[in-house]
Short mmCIF file of C-alpha atoms in Angstrom, two decimals:
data_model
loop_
_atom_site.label_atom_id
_atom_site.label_comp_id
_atom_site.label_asym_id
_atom_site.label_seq_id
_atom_site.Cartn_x
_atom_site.Cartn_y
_atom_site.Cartn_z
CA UNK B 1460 0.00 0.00 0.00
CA UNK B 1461 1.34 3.54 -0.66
CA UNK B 1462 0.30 6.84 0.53
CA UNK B 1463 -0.27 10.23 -0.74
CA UNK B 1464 1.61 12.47 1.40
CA UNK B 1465 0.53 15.58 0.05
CA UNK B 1466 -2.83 14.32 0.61
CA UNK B 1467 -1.89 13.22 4.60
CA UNK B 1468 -0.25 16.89 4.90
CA UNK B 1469 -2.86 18.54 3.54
CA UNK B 1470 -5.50 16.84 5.96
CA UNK B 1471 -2.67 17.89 9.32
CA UNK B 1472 -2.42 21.42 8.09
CA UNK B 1473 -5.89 21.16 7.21
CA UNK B 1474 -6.82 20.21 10.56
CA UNK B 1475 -4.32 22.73 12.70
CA UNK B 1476 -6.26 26.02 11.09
CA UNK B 1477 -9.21 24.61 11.89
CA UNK B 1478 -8.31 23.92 15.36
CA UNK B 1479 -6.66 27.34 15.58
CA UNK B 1480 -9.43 29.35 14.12
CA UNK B 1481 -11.91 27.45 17.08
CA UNK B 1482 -9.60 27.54 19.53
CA UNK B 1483 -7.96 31.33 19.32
CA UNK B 1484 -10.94 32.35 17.79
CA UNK B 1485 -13.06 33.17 21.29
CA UNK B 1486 -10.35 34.86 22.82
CA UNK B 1487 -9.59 37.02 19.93
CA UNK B 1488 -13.71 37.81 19.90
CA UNK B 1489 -13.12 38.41 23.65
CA UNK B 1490 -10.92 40.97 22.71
CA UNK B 1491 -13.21 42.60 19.87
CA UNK B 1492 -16.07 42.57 22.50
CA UNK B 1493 -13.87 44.68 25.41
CA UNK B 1494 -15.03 47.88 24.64
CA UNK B 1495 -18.36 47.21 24.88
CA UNK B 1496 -18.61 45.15 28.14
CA UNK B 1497 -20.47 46.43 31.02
CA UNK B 1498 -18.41 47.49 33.12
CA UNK B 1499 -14.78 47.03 34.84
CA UNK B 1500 -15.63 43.76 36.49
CA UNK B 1501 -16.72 42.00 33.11
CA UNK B 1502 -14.00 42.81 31.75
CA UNK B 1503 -11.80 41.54 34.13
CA UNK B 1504 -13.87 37.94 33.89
CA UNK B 1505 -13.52 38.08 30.19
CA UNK B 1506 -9.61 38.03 30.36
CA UNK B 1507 -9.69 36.11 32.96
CA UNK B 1508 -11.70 33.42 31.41
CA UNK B 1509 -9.28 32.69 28.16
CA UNK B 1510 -6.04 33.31 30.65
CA UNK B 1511 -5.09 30.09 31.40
CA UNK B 1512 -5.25 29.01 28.03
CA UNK B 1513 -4.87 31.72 25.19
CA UNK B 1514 -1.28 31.22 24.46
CA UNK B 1515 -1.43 27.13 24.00
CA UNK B 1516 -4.04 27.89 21.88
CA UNK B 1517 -1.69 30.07 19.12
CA UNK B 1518 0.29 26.53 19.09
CA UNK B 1519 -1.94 25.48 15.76
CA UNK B 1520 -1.02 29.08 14.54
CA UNK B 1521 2.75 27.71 14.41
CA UNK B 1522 2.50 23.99 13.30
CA UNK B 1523 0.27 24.84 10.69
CA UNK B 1524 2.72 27.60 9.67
CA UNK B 1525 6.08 25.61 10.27
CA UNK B 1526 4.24 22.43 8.46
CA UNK B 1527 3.30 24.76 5.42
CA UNK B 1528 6.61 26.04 5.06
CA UNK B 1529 8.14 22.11 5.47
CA UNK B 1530 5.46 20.30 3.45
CA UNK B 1531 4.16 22.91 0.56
CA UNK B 1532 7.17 25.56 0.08
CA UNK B 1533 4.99 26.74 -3.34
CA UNK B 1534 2.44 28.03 -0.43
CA UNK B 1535 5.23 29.99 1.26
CA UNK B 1536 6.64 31.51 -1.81
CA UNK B 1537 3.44 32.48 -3.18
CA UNK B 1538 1.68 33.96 -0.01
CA UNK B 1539 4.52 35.87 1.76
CA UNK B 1540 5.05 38.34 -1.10
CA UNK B 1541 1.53 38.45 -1.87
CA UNK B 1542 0.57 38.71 1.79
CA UNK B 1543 3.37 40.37 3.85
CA UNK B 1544 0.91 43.62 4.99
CA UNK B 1545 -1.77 41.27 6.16
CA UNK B 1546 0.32 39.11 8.09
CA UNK B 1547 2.34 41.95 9.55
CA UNK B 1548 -0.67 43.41 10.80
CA UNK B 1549 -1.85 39.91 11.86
CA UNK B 1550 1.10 39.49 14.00
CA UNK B 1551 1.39 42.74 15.15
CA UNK B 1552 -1.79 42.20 16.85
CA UNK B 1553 -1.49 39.03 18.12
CA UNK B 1554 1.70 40.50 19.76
CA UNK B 1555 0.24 43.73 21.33
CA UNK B 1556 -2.95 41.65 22.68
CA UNK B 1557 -0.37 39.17 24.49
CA UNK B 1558 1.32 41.98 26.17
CA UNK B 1559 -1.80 42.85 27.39
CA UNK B 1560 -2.14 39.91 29.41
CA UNK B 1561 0.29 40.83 31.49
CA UNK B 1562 0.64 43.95 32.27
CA UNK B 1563 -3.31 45.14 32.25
CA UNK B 1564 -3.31 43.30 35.97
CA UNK B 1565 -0.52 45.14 37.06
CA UNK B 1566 -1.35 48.44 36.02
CA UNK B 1567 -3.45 50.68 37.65
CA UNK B 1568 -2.80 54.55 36.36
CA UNK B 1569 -2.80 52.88 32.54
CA UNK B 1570 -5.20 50.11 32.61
CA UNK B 1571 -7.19 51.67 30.19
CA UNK B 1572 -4.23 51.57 27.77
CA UNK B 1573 -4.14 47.86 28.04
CA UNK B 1574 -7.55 47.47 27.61
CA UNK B 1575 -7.29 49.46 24.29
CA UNK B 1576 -4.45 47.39 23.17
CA UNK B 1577 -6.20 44.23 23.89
CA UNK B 1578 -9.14 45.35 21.74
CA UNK B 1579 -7.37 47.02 19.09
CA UNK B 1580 -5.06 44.04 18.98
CA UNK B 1581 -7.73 41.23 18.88
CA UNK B 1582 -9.35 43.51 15.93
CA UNK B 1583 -6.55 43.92 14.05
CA UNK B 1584 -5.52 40.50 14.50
CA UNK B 1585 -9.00 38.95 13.20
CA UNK B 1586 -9.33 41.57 10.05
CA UNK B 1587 -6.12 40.46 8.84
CA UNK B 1588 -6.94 36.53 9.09
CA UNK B 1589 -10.32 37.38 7.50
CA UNK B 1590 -8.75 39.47 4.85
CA UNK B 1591 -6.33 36.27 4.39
CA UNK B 1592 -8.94 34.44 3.90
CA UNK B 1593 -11.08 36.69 1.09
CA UNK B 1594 -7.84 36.80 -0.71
CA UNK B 1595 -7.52 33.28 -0.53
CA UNK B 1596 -10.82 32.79 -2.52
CA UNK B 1597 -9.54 35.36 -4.97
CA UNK B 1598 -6.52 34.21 -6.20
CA UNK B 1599 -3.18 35.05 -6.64
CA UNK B 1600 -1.13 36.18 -9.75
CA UNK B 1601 1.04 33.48 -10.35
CA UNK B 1602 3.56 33.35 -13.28
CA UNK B 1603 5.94 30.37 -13.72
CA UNK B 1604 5.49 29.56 -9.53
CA UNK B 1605 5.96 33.28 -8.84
CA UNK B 1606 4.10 36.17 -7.43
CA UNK B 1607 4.16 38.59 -9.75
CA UNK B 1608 1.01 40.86 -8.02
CA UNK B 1609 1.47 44.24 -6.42
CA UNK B 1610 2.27 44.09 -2.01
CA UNK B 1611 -1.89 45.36 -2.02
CA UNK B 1612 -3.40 43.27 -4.28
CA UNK B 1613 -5.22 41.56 -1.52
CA UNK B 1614 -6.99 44.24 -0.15
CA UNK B 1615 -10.30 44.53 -2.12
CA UNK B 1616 -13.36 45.68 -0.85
CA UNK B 1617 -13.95 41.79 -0.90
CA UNK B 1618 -11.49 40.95 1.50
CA UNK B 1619 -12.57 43.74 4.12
CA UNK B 1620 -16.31 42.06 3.96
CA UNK B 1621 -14.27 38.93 4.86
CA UNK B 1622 -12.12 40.54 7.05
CA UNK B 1623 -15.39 42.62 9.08
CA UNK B 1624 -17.23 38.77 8.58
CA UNK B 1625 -14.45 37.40 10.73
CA UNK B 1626 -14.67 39.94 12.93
CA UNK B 1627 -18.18 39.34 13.61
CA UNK B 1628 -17.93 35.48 14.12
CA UNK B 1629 -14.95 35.48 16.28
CA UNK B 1630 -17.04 38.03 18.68
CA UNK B 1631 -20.20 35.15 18.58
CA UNK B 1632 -17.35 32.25 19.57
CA UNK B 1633 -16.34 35.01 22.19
CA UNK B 1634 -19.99 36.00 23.49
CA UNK B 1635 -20.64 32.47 23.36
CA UNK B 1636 -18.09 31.29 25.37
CA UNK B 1637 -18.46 34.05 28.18
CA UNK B 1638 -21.92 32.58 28.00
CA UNK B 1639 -20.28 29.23 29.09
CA UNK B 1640 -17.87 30.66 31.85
CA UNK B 1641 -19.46 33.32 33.22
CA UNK B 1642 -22.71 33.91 35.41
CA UNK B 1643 -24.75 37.07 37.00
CA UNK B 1644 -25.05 40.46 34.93
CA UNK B 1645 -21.56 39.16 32.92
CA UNK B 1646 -23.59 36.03 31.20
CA UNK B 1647 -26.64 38.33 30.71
CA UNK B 1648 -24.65 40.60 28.46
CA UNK B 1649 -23.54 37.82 26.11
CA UNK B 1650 -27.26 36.42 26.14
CA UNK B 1651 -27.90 39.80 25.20
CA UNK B 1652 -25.34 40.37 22.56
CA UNK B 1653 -24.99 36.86 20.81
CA UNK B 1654 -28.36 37.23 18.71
CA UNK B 1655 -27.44 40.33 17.33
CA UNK B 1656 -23.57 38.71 16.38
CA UNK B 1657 -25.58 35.84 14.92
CA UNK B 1658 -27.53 38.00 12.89
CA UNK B 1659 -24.60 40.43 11.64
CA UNK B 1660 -22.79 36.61 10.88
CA UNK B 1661 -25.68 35.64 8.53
CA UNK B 1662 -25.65 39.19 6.67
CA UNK B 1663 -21.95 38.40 5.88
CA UNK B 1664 -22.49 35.09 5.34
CA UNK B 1665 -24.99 35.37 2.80
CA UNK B 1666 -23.53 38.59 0.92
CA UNK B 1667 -20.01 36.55 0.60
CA UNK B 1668 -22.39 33.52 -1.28
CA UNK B 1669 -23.45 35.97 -3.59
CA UNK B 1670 -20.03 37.61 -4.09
CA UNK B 1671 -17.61 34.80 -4.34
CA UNK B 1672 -18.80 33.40 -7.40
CA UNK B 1673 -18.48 36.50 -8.80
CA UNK B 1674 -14.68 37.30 -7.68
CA UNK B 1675 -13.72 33.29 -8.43
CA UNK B 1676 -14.66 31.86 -11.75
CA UNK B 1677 -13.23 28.27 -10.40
CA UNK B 1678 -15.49 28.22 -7.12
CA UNK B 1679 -18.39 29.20 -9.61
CA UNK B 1680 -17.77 26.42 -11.93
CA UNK B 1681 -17.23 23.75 -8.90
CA UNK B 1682 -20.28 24.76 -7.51
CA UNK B 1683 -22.35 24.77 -10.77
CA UNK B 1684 -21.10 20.99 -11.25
CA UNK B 1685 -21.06 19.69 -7.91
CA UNK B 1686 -24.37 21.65 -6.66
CA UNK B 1687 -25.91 18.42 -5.21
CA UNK B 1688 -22.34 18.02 -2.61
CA UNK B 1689 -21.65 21.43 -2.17
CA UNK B 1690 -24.58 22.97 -0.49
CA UNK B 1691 -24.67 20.60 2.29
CA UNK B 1692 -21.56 22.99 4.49
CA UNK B 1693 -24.22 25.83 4.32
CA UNK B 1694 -27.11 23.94 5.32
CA UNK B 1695 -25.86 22.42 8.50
CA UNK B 1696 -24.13 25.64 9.08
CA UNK B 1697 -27.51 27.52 8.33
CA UNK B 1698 -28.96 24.55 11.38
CA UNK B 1699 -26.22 25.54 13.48
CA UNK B 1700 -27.31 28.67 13.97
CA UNK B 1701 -30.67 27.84 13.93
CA UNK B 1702 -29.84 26.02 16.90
CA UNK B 1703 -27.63 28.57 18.43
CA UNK B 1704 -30.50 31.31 18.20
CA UNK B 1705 -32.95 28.67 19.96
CA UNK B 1706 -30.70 27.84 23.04
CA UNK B 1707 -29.39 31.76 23.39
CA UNK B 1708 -33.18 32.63 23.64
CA UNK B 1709 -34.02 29.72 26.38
CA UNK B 1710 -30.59 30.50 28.12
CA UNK B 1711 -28.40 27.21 27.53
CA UNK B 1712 -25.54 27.27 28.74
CA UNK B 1713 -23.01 25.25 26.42
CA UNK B 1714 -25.05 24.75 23.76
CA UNK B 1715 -24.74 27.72 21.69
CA UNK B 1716 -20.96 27.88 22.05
CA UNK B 1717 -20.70 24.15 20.28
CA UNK B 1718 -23.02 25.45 17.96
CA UNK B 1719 -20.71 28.54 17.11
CA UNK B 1720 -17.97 26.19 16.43
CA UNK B 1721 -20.63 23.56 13.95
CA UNK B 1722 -20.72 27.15 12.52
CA UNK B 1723 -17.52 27.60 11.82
CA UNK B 1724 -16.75 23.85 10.99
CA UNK B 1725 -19.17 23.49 8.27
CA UNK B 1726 -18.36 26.83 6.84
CA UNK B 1727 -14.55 25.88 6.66
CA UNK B 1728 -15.03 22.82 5.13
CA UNK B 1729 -17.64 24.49 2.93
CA UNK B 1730 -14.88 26.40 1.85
CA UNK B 1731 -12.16 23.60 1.29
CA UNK B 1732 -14.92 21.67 -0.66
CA UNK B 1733 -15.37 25.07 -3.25
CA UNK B 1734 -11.17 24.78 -3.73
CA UNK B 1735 -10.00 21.38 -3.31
CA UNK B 1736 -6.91 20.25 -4.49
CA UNK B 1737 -6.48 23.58 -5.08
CA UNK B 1738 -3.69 25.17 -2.68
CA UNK B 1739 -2.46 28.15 -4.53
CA UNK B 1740 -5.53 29.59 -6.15
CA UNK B 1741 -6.35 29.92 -9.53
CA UNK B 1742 -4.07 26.77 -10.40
CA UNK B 1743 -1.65 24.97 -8.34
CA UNK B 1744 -2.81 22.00 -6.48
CA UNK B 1745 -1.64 20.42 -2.90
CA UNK B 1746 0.68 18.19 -5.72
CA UNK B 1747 2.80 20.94 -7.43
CA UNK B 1748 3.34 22.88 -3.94
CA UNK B 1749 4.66 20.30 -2.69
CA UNK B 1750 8.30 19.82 -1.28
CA UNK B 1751 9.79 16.59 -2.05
CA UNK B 1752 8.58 13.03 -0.75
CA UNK B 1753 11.43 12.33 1.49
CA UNK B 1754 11.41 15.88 3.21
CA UNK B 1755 7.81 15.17 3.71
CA UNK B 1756 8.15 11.46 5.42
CA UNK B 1757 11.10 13.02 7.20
CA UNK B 1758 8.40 15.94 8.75
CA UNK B 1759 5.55 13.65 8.97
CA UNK B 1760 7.46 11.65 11.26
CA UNK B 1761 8.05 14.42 13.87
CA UNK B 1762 4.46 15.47 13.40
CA UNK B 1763 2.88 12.39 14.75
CA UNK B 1764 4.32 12.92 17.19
CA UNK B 1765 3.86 16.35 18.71
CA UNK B 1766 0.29 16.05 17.33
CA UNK B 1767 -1.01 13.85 20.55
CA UNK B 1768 1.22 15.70 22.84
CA UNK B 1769 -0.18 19.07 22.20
CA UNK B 1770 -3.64 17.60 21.95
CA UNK B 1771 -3.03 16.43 25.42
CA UNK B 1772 -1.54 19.43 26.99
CA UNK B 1773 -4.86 21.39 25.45
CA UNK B 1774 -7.10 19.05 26.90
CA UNK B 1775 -5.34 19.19 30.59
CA UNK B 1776 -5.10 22.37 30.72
CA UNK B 1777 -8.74 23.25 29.88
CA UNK B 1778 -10.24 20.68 32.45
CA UNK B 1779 -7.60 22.33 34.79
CA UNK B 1780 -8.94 25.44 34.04
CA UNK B 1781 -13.13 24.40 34.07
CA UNK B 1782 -15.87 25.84 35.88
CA UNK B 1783 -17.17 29.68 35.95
CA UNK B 1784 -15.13 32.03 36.22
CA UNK B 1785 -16.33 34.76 39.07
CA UNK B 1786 -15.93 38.24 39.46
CA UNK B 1787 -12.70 39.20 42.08
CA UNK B 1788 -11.90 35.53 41.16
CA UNK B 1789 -8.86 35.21 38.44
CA UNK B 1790 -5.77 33.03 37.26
CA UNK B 1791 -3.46 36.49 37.75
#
């Protein structure tokens, strides 16, 4: 028997955004939703709830990047140039919303600072991964396995509806979440706020199903000949929030944040579905990014392992980390 490897890579890599995006996702909504909390206290409990366990999350954010490099080098080549404002801005975020961790507590005179920077970082952060994203569906100028596009090609009024889309789910993962760790006047806001952040998700969601056929003749054509597969991502997405609004509006507790995740599941593989094997869009597949079979096997070994052990260290340290998290009650 003999494997595809660009086919196994593509399934890990695959699988780390998908964990990142769920994973960092709520804390970077967190983040978006600071300004608007009701007061001092919920704050507080907001950052206090993802703590414990924002920075293990950003570990997909690195295999996925360090296996993309290892396993596809055509991806590296072709997105860097194309991308290097948008994922500047992306880590420039991530990087002032990590330093806020830390020193917001200690701060008294400046707290307000902090809290700014762990908005405005969280904000930038997710506009730049949606923007990624729209850009993504787009395409890239590719000549001869070079970027030959201009450093803002990628920002089209396209990708800012992704990017603002983004925006808007990662604050429903975050709402949803505080809905699942907090209690009191803290919970009620997110009850409050996650039906309107479901709504504003639809609005995108809908507008970008109208738009992307227009902006990708490929995801056009695959969906034209593959209508029967393709619309089944939307429709259970379309039930997951069906079923999010229902158990918001009779006060669940976990439900709607698993549903905010089915969300963002089916929409993601919605999206592979439109591209596949298409890696480097309009025309290279997973097969002509790829780095050679032995560098591959030589990666894939290391992989398998680290895989379980950071799936493990996730899974301790949220059940370390369960329960509600109270106001005057904190990890700092």
């Amino acid at each position: 028997m003999t494997f595809d490897l660009a086919i196994i890579w593509a399934g890990i890599i695959g699988f780390g955004i998908i964990m990142y995006v769920i994973m960092d996702g709520f804390d970077l909504g967190l983040g978006i939703l600071y300004p608007f909390a009701p007061d001092e206290e919920a704050r507080d409990v907001m950052m206090n709830s993802v703590a414990p366990v924002w920075d293990g999350n950003e570990t997909w954010l690195v295999l996925g990047g360090a296996g993309l490099l290892g396993a596809f080098p055509l991806v590296y080549s072709v997105f860097l140039p194309a991308l290097y404002i948008g994922v500047f801005l992306m880590l420039a975020g991530l990087i002032f919303r990590g330093i806020s961790f830390e020193f917001r507590f200690k701060s008294k005179k400046n707290r307000h600072w902090w809290n700014r920077a762990f908005c405005w970082g969280s904000a930038v952060a997710t506009f730049a991964q949606g923007a990624v994203v729209g850009a993504y569906i787009q395409g890239f100028a590719v000549e001869d396995f070079v970027y030959v596009g201009g450093a803002l090609d990628w920002l089209t009024p396209f990708t800012v509806l992704t990017g603002l889309g983004m925006m808007a789910g990662y604050s429903l993962l975050g709402a949803t979440w505080l809905i699942l760790k907090s209690e009191g006047h803290v919970q009620q806001w997110a009850y409050r706020i996650a039906p309107k952040l479901l709504l504003a998700v639809l609005a995108v969601f809908a507008i970008v199903s109208i738009w992307t056929p227009l902006v990708s003749l490929e995801v056009r054509e695959r969906w034209l000949s593959q209508l029967h597969l393709i619309w089944i991502f939307p429709i259970l997405a379309l039930v997951c929030a069906a079923v999010l609004y229902r158990a918001v509006k009779r006060q669940k507790e976990g439900l709607p944040f698993v549903m905010a995740l089915g969300l963002f599941i089916f929409t993601y593989l919605g999206l592979i579905a439109s591209k596949w094997p298409v890696i480097v869009p309009p025309n290279y597949t997973i097969w002509d990014a790829s780095s050679a079979p032995e560098s591959q096997l030589f990666l894939l070994i290391g992989v398998l392992f680290v895989i379980p052990i950071v799936l493990a260290y996730t899974a301790w340290s949220y059940w370390v980390f369960r329960g509600k998290v109270k106001v005057g009650e904190g990890y700092h």
